[in-house]
Short mmCIF file of C-alpha atoms in Angstrom, two decimals:
data_model
loop_
_atom_site.label_atom_id
_atom_site.label_comp_id
_atom_site.label_asym_id
_atom_site.label_seq_id
_atom_site.Cartn_x
_atom_site.Cartn_y
_atom_site.Cartn_z
CA MET A 1 -28.82 18.57 -6.27
CA VAL A 2 -29.10 17.13 -2.75
CA LEU A 3 -31.38 14.35 -3.96
CA PHE A 4 -28.93 13.47 -6.77
CA LEU A 5 -26.13 13.41 -4.21
CA ILE A 6 -28.08 11.11 -1.88
CA ILE A 7 -28.99 8.64 -4.64
CA SER A 8 -25.42 8.58 -5.95
CA LEU A 9 -23.91 8.02 -2.52
CA PHE A 10 -26.36 5.21 -1.78
CA LEU A 11 -25.30 3.51 -5.02
CA PHE A 12 -21.64 4.05 -4.08
CA ILE A 13 -22.25 2.14 -0.83
CA LEU A 14 -23.82 -0.78 -2.70
CA TRP A 15 -20.95 -0.85 -5.19
CA THR A 16 -18.33 -0.73 -2.44
CA LEU A 17 -19.94 -3.60 -0.51
CA TRP A 18 -20.09 -5.77 -3.64
CA ASN A 19 -16.61 -4.76 -4.77
CA MET A 20 -15.08 -5.69 -1.41
CA SER A 21 -16.32 -9.24 -1.88
CA GLY A 22 -13.66 -9.59 -4.56
CA LEU A 23 -10.87 -9.09 -2.01
CA PRO A 24 -9.90 -12.48 -0.52
CA SER A 25 -8.50 -12.72 2.99
CA LEU A 26 -5.50 -14.86 3.81
CA PRO A 27 -6.94 -18.32 4.63
CA ALA A 28 -6.04 -20.68 7.41
CA PRO A 29 -2.79 -22.52 6.57
CA ASN A 30 -3.39 -25.68 4.57
CA LEU A 31 -0.09 -26.76 3.01
CA ASN A 32 0.68 -30.20 1.69
CA GLU A 33 3.67 -31.79 3.44
CA ASN A 34 5.31 -32.12 0.03
CA PHE A 35 4.98 -28.37 -0.53
CA GLN A 36 7.45 -26.71 1.83
CA PRO A 37 9.47 -24.44 -0.48
CA LEU A 38 12.24 -22.13 0.67
CA VAL A 39 10.92 -18.58 1.09
CA SER A 40 13.29 -15.61 1.01
CA ILE A 41 12.15 -12.51 2.91
CA LEU A 42 13.89 -9.44 1.52
CA VAL A 43 13.99 -6.15 3.43
CA PRO A 44 15.65 -2.92 2.24
CA LEU A 45 16.53 -0.50 5.06
CA ARG A 46 17.69 3.10 4.83
CA ASN A 47 17.91 5.07 8.08
CA GLU A 48 15.46 2.73 9.82
CA ALA A 49 17.06 2.56 13.26
CA ARG A 50 13.71 3.21 14.93
CA ASN A 51 12.21 0.15 13.22
CA VAL A 52 15.00 -2.42 13.51
CA ALA A 53 14.07 -3.95 16.88
CA GLY A 54 10.38 -4.33 16.05
CA LEU A 55 11.14 -5.68 12.59
CA ILE A 56 13.60 -8.34 13.80
CA ASN A 57 11.31 -9.43 16.64
CA SER A 58 8.47 -9.82 14.15
CA LEU A 59 10.61 -11.83 11.72
CA LYS A 60 11.95 -14.06 14.51
CA SER A 61 8.37 -14.97 15.48
CA LEU A 62 7.57 -16.48 12.06
CA THR A 63 6.69 -20.17 12.29
CA TYR A 64 7.31 -21.25 8.71
CA PRO A 65 10.27 -23.66 8.87
CA HIS A 66 12.02 -22.95 5.54
CA LEU A 67 13.03 -19.32 5.62
CA GLU A 68 15.99 -17.15 4.79
CA ILE A 69 15.87 -13.46 5.67
CA LEU A 70 18.06 -10.97 3.81
CA LEU A 71 18.42 -7.46 5.20
CA LEU A 72 20.12 -4.76 3.13
CA ASP A 73 21.49 -1.60 4.71
CA ASP A 74 21.09 0.95 1.92
CA GLY A 75 23.66 3.59 2.88
CA SER A 76 22.14 4.44 6.24
CA THR A 77 23.67 7.31 8.20
CA ASP A 78 22.07 6.32 11.52
CA GLN A 79 22.50 3.19 13.66
CA THR A 80 20.59 0.88 11.31
CA LEU A 81 23.54 -1.37 10.46
CA SER A 82 24.88 -1.81 13.98
CA LEU A 83 21.38 -2.54 15.32
CA LEU A 84 20.80 -5.13 12.60
CA GLN A 85 24.02 -6.86 13.55
CA GLU A 86 23.13 -6.79 17.23
CA LYS A 87 19.52 -7.97 16.91
CA THR A 88 20.19 -10.81 14.45
CA SER A 89 23.29 -12.20 16.15
CA GLY A 90 23.13 -15.98 16.58
CA ASP A 91 20.15 -16.55 14.26
CA CYS A 92 21.35 -18.31 11.10
CA ARG A 93 18.19 -17.40 9.16
CA PHE A 94 19.39 -13.81 8.85
CA LYS A 95 21.95 -12.42 6.43
CA ILE A 96 22.97 -8.76 6.38
CA LEU A 97 24.06 -7.11 3.13
CA ARG A 98 25.73 -3.76 2.54
CA GLY A 99 24.11 -1.84 -0.29
CA ARG A 100 26.17 -0.52 -3.16
CA GLU A 101 26.18 3.13 -4.20
CA LEU A 102 23.05 4.14 -6.07
CA PRO A 103 23.80 4.20 -9.81
CA ALA A 104 22.33 6.77 -12.17
CA GLY A 105 18.93 5.87 -13.55
CA TRP A 106 17.76 3.87 -10.53
CA ALA A 107 15.31 4.75 -7.78
CA GLY A 108 16.78 4.01 -4.35
CA LYS A 109 14.37 1.37 -3.06
CA VAL A 110 14.20 -0.34 -6.46
CA HIS A 111 17.99 -0.70 -6.56
CA ALA A 112 18.04 -2.05 -3.00
CA CYS A 113 15.40 -4.67 -3.87
CA HIS A 114 17.33 -5.58 -7.02
CA GLN A 115 20.44 -6.26 -4.95
CA LEU A 116 18.48 -8.31 -2.44
CA GLN A 117 16.89 -10.62 -4.98
CA LYS A 118 20.27 -11.39 -6.54
CA GLU A 119 21.38 -12.91 -3.22
CA ALA A 120 18.13 -14.80 -2.55
CA ASN A 121 17.84 -18.57 -2.92
CA GLY A 122 14.13 -19.09 -2.31
CA GLU A 123 11.57 -20.47 -4.73
CA TYR A 124 9.35 -17.69 -3.42
CA ILE A 125 10.44 -14.18 -2.44
CA LEU A 126 8.66 -11.74 -0.18
CA PHE A 127 9.60 -8.07 -0.27
CA ILE A 128 8.53 -6.11 2.82
CA ASP A 129 9.43 -2.72 4.28
CA ALA A 130 11.21 -2.13 7.56
CA ASP A 131 8.09 -0.68 9.19
CA VAL A 132 6.07 -3.87 8.57
CA ARG A 133 5.13 -6.34 11.31
CA LEU A 134 3.98 -9.85 10.42
CA LYS A 135 1.76 -12.35 12.24
CA SER A 136 3.62 -15.56 13.00
CA ASP A 137 1.85 -17.75 10.42
CA VAL A 138 1.57 -15.23 7.57
CA ILE A 139 3.95 -17.15 5.28
CA GLU A 140 1.90 -20.35 5.55
CA LYS A 141 -1.30 -18.39 4.92
CA THR A 142 0.12 -16.59 1.89
CA LEU A 143 1.42 -19.79 0.32
CA THR A 144 -1.98 -21.39 0.87
CA LEU A 145 -3.76 -18.52 -0.89
CA LEU A 146 -1.20 -18.48 -3.71
CA LYS A 147 -1.79 -22.16 -4.45
CA LYS A 148 -5.56 -21.83 -4.07
CA GLU A 149 -5.86 -18.87 -6.45
CA LYS A 150 -3.12 -20.15 -8.84
CA VAL A 151 -1.42 -16.75 -8.98
CA LYS A 152 2.22 -15.68 -9.22
CA LEU A 153 2.09 -12.56 -7.05
CA ILE A 154 0.16 -11.72 -3.90
CA SER A 155 0.14 -8.18 -2.56
CA GLY A 156 -2.10 -6.24 -0.24
CA PHE A 157 -2.62 -3.25 1.99
CA PRO A 158 -1.87 -3.81 5.68
CA SER A 159 -3.60 -2.39 8.69
CA PHE A 160 -1.91 0.98 9.15
CA GLU A 161 -0.92 2.46 12.48
CA VAL A 162 -1.75 6.18 12.39
CA PRO A 163 0.22 8.01 15.08
CA GLY A 164 -0.15 11.63 13.90
CA ILE A 165 -2.88 13.96 12.67
CA MET A 166 -1.89 13.73 9.01
CA SER A 167 -1.63 9.93 9.27
CA LYS A 168 -5.13 9.72 10.71
CA ILE A 169 -6.55 11.95 8.00
CA LEU A 170 -4.78 10.55 4.95
CA ILE A 171 -3.49 7.00 5.36
CA PRO A 172 -6.88 5.22 5.70
CA MET A 173 -7.80 6.83 2.37
CA MET A 174 -5.39 4.40 0.69
CA HIS A 175 -7.79 1.58 1.50
CA PHE A 176 -10.78 3.68 0.50
CA VAL A 177 -9.41 4.57 -2.92
CA VAL A 178 -8.55 0.95 -3.72
CA LEU A 179 -11.74 -0.65 -2.41
CA PHE A 180 -13.95 1.98 -4.05
CA HIS A 181 -12.25 2.64 -7.39
CA LEU A 182 -10.45 -0.59 -8.32
CA PRO A 183 -12.82 -3.25 -9.77
CA LEU A 184 -11.49 -6.00 -7.54
CA HIS A 185 -13.24 -8.96 -9.16
CA LEU A 186 -11.79 -7.93 -12.52
CA ALA A 187 -8.38 -7.15 -11.02
CA ASN A 188 -8.04 -10.52 -9.31
CA LYS A 189 -9.59 -12.74 -11.99
CA SER A 190 -8.20 -11.15 -15.16
CA LYS A 191 -4.79 -10.35 -16.59
CA MET A 192 -5.81 -6.83 -17.57
CA PRO A 193 -2.87 -4.52 -16.70
CA ALA A 194 -5.08 -1.47 -16.24
CA ALA A 195 -7.01 -3.22 -13.45
CA THR A 196 -4.07 -3.60 -11.11
CA ALA A 197 -3.06 -2.44 -7.66
CA ALA A 198 -0.23 -3.51 -5.38
CA ASN A 199 1.55 -2.30 -2.28
CA GLY A 200 5.31 -2.45 -1.92
CA VAL A 201 5.12 -3.14 1.80
CA PHE A 202 4.10 -6.74 0.96
CA MET A 203 4.96 -8.32 -2.42
CA PHE A 204 5.04 -12.14 -2.42
CA PHE A 205 6.32 -13.50 -5.76
CA GLU A 206 6.85 -16.89 -7.27
CA ARG A 207 10.55 -16.43 -7.97
CA SER A 208 10.57 -17.88 -11.50
CA ALA A 209 7.73 -15.59 -12.63
CA TYR A 210 9.46 -12.57 -11.08
CA GLN A 211 12.66 -13.40 -12.95
CA ARG A 212 10.84 -13.89 -16.26
CA ILE A 213 9.70 -10.26 -16.24
CA GLY A 214 13.24 -9.08 -15.43
CA GLY A 215 12.53 -8.30 -11.77
CA HIS A 216 13.11 -4.82 -10.44
CA ARG A 217 15.42 -3.99 -13.32
CA THR A 218 12.35 -3.53 -15.53
CA VAL A 219 11.06 -0.73 -13.26
CA GLN A 220 14.41 0.74 -12.22
CA THR A 221 13.36 4.40 -12.55
CA SER A 222 9.93 4.00 -10.94
CA ILE A 223 8.94 5.51 -7.61
CA VAL A 224 5.71 3.45 -7.65
CA GLU A 225 7.51 0.23 -8.53
CA ASP A 226 4.94 -1.95 -6.77
CA VAL A 227 2.13 -1.15 -9.21
CA HIS A 228 4.47 -1.25 -12.21
CA LEU A 229 5.82 -4.68 -11.21
CA ALA A 230 2.29 -6.02 -10.81
CA ARG A 231 1.37 -4.72 -14.26
CA GLN A 232 4.47 -6.32 -15.75
CA MET A 233 3.41 -9.62 -14.20
CA LYS A 234 0.03 -9.37 -15.90
CA ILE A 235 1.55 -8.31 -19.21
CA SER A 236 3.70 -11.45 -19.06
CA GLY A 237 0.56 -13.58 -18.73
CA CYS A 238 0.60 -14.14 -14.95
CA ARG A 239 -2.34 -13.59 -12.66
CA VAL A 240 -1.94 -11.31 -9.65
CA CYS A 241 -3.99 -11.33 -6.45
CA LEU A 242 -4.64 -8.30 -4.28
CA ALA A 243 -5.58 -9.79 -0.91
CA ASN A 244 -6.89 -8.47 2.37
CA ILE A 245 -3.80 -8.86 4.56
CA SER A 246 -4.89 -6.35 7.19
CA THR A 247 -5.43 -8.91 9.96
CA ASP A 248 -1.99 -10.46 9.40
CA VAL A 249 0.22 -7.51 8.46
CA THR A 250 0.53 -4.12 10.15
CA CYS A 251 2.57 -1.12 9.11
CA ARG A 252 3.55 2.12 10.81
CA MET A 253 4.34 3.95 7.60
CA TYR A 254 5.08 7.43 8.93
CA GLU A 255 5.93 8.92 12.32
CA ARG A 256 5.75 12.66 11.63
CA ASN A 257 3.27 14.84 9.76
CA SER A 258 6.03 16.06 7.46
CA GLU A 259 6.78 12.46 6.45
CA VAL A 260 3.14 11.86 5.55
CA TRP A 261 3.11 14.97 3.37
CA GLU A 262 6.38 14.17 1.56
CA GLY A 263 5.49 10.50 1.16
CA PHE A 264 2.13 11.25 -0.45
CA ILE A 265 3.57 14.09 -2.55
CA LYS A 266 6.19 11.67 -3.91
CA ASN A 267 3.80 8.85 -4.74
CA ILE A 268 0.31 10.08 -5.49
CA PHE A 269 0.74 11.79 -8.86
CA SER A 270 3.00 9.01 -10.15
CA GLY A 271 0.46 6.49 -8.90
CA LEU A 272 -2.15 8.24 -11.05
CA GLY A 273 0.01 7.81 -14.13
CA ARG A 274 1.09 11.47 -14.00
CA SER A 275 -2.20 12.31 -15.68
CA VAL A 276 -3.26 15.93 -15.25
CA PRO A 277 -6.82 15.27 -16.55
CA LEU A 278 -7.25 12.43 -14.05
CA VAL A 279 -6.16 14.62 -11.13
CA LEU A 280 -8.59 17.34 -12.22
CA LEU A 281 -11.41 14.79 -12.63
CA LEU A 282 -10.75 13.24 -9.22
CA SER A 283 -10.55 16.67 -7.62
CA VAL A 284 -14.03 17.54 -8.88
CA PHE A 285 -15.37 14.08 -7.99
CA TYR A 286 -14.09 14.10 -4.40
CA GLY A 287 -14.96 17.76 -3.95
CA PHE A 288 -18.59 17.19 -4.94
CA PHE A 289 -19.28 13.75 -3.46
CA TYR A 290 -17.11 13.75 -0.32
CA VAL A 291 -16.22 17.35 0.67
CA LEU A 292 -19.57 18.97 -0.08
CA PRO A 293 -21.52 16.61 2.25
CA GLY A 294 -19.52 18.00 5.18
CA ILE A 295 -20.57 21.53 4.26
CA LEU A 296 -24.17 20.44 3.75
CA MET A 297 -24.17 18.75 7.15
CA VAL A 298 -23.19 21.99 8.89
CA TYR A 299 -25.88 23.86 6.95
CA GLY A 300 -28.47 21.18 7.67
CA LEU A 301 -27.79 21.17 11.40
CA TRP A 302 -27.76 24.96 11.56
CA MET A 303 -31.00 25.34 9.58
CA PHE A 304 -32.72 22.20 11.01
CA ARG A 305 -32.96 20.54 7.58
CA PRO A 306 -32.31 16.80 8.10
CA LEU A 307 -32.19 16.00 4.37
CA PHE A 308 -28.97 18.03 4.09
CA VAL A 309 -27.34 15.87 6.77
CA LEU A 310 -28.09 12.60 4.96
CA PRO A 311 -25.21 12.84 2.41
CA TYR A 312 -22.73 13.10 5.29
CA ILE A 313 -24.27 10.04 6.98
CA LEU A 314 -23.96 8.08 3.73
CA ILE A 315 -20.27 8.87 3.15
CA VAL A 316 -19.52 7.95 6.76
CA LEU A 317 -21.32 4.62 6.28
CA GLN A 318 -19.32 3.93 3.11
CA ARG A 319 -16.08 4.77 4.86
CA LEU A 320 -17.05 2.65 7.91
CA ALA A 321 -17.51 -0.37 5.64
CA VAL A 322 -14.05 0.14 4.14
CA ASP A 323 -12.35 0.77 7.48
CA TRP A 324 -13.97 -2.33 8.99
CA LYS A 325 -12.74 -4.45 6.09
CA ALA A 326 -9.27 -2.90 6.39
CA SER A 327 -9.01 -3.26 10.19
CA GLN A 328 -8.67 0.50 10.59
CA ARG A 329 -9.93 2.68 13.43
CA LEU A 330 -13.66 3.15 12.78
CA SER A 331 -13.94 6.52 14.49
CA LEU A 332 -11.81 8.12 11.76
CA ALA A 333 -14.64 7.59 9.27
CA PHE A 334 -16.45 10.60 10.74
CA PHE A 335 -13.67 12.84 9.37
CA MET A 336 -14.31 11.74 5.78
CA PRO A 337 -14.98 15.25 4.37
CA LEU A 338 -11.69 16.49 5.82
CA SER A 339 -9.83 13.43 4.53
CA ALA A 340 -11.25 14.00 1.05
CA ALA A 341 -10.34 17.68 1.12
CA ILE A 342 -6.73 16.98 2.13
CA LEU A 343 -6.52 14.25 -0.52
CA VAL A 344 -7.59 16.75 -3.20
CA ILE A 345 -5.04 19.29 -1.95
CA ILE A 346 -2.18 16.80 -1.92
CA MET A 347 -3.05 15.39 -5.37
CA ASN A 348 -2.84 18.87 -6.82
CA ALA A 349 0.32 19.74 -4.89
CA SER A 350 1.99 16.60 -6.21
CA MET A 351 0.87 17.41 -9.75
CA TRP A 352 2.10 21.00 -9.56
CA ARG A 353 5.49 19.92 -8.29
CA TRP A 354 5.82 17.76 -11.40
CA ILE A 355 4.56 20.51 -13.72
CA ARG A 356 7.10 22.95 -12.26
CA LYS A 357 9.81 20.26 -12.65
CA LYS A 358 10.57 20.32 -8.94
CA PRO A 359 12.08 17.05 -7.64
CA TYR A 360 10.35 14.80 -5.13
CA SER A 361 12.44 14.03 -2.06
CA TRP A 362 12.55 11.04 0.27
CA LYS A 363 15.15 9.91 2.81
CA GLY A 364 17.82 12.26 1.54
CA ARG A 365 17.38 11.37 -2.13
CA GLN A 366 15.66 13.31 -4.87
CA TYR A 367 13.56 11.93 -7.71
CA SER A 368 12.28 13.65 -10.81
#
C-alpha cells in the first residue's frame, strides 16, 4: 500500500507541474495606442466598512487612463455608504449607487452585480469584490492578455491573505484544487463547459459577450455565479481564460474563523454541482492520498521507518509547487494533511446541510 501511495503521489507531482504550465500569468502591458477602451470596474459592497479605505486607495492607484468605477452599497447596515462617500469625494472616476431591495429569486451578490452592469458604460467590465487590492497596472496587463489569447473573459485566483487559523488551513486549498484537478490546458484552449473554473473576486469581461449571454440575469439564483457565468460564456461559443493573477491581485477574503467556515459551507457543495457521489469520491480520495500520509509520517518517525515518511514529503512538495505558483506562504504546505482533513469535513458538512434542507447563510441573508 505504501509503495502504491508513493508512486501515485510522485505521478501527481509530475501532473501538477505540467498542468500549471497551462496557467498564463498577466504579461507586461503592451497595448496599441489605438486600443484604449473604456473599462468599467464594478464593485458590490454589503457591510464592508472595514474594506472601504483599502479598496478605494487601491482603485485610486490604477494607472489605466480610461476608467469608470461604480460602487454599489447593497443595503449595508454599517458605515459602508458614508465611508464610500468620504473616500471618493473629488474623484470623478467614482460613482456610488444605492442598491435596490433584493427581489425574490435572486442571490444577493448576483443582483448587486446585475444592477452595477446596467449603469456601466465601458466596452470592458471588471467585477471585483470589496476585499480585493489591485496592482497599479493590472488593467493594462489584463487587456494585453485578453487580446493575446483572443478570449472574452479573464478570471483568476488572487494571492490570499490568511489572517486566522482556518484561513491558513483552508484558503490555500482553493489554489491546490484548481491547479491539481482542473485540466488547465483544456480549460483555457477549449470551449468545453465542464472544463471551467472562475473566481468572482476578479471577472474581466468583454461587455458585448457578457450581454449576449444575458449577464448575471442568467445565473440569478446561483451562489457560485462565477463558475456558472464562465460556463455560459463557453456555451455561447466564447473562449475563457483562467490566468495566474496572484502577483497582481490580492484578497483578504475572511477575517474571522467563523467567516471561513460559513463561506466554505455556502460555496463548496454548490461548487461541486451538489453531487453527493462526487463529495463521497473526493472524501475517499483526499483521505487516502493526503490525510493518510500525515498518519504514516508519525508512524514512520516513531518506528524509525523512513519509507513511511516519504508520502508526507511528496504531498508537501506538491503543495509547495502550487503555493509557489500562487504566491502563497510556503510554510503552510507542511500542514497539508490537516488542510485535507478539514476540507473533507467541510465538504461533507456542506453536503449534509443541503440534504437536511437547511439554508446557507451569508451577510445576514439565507440561501437554499
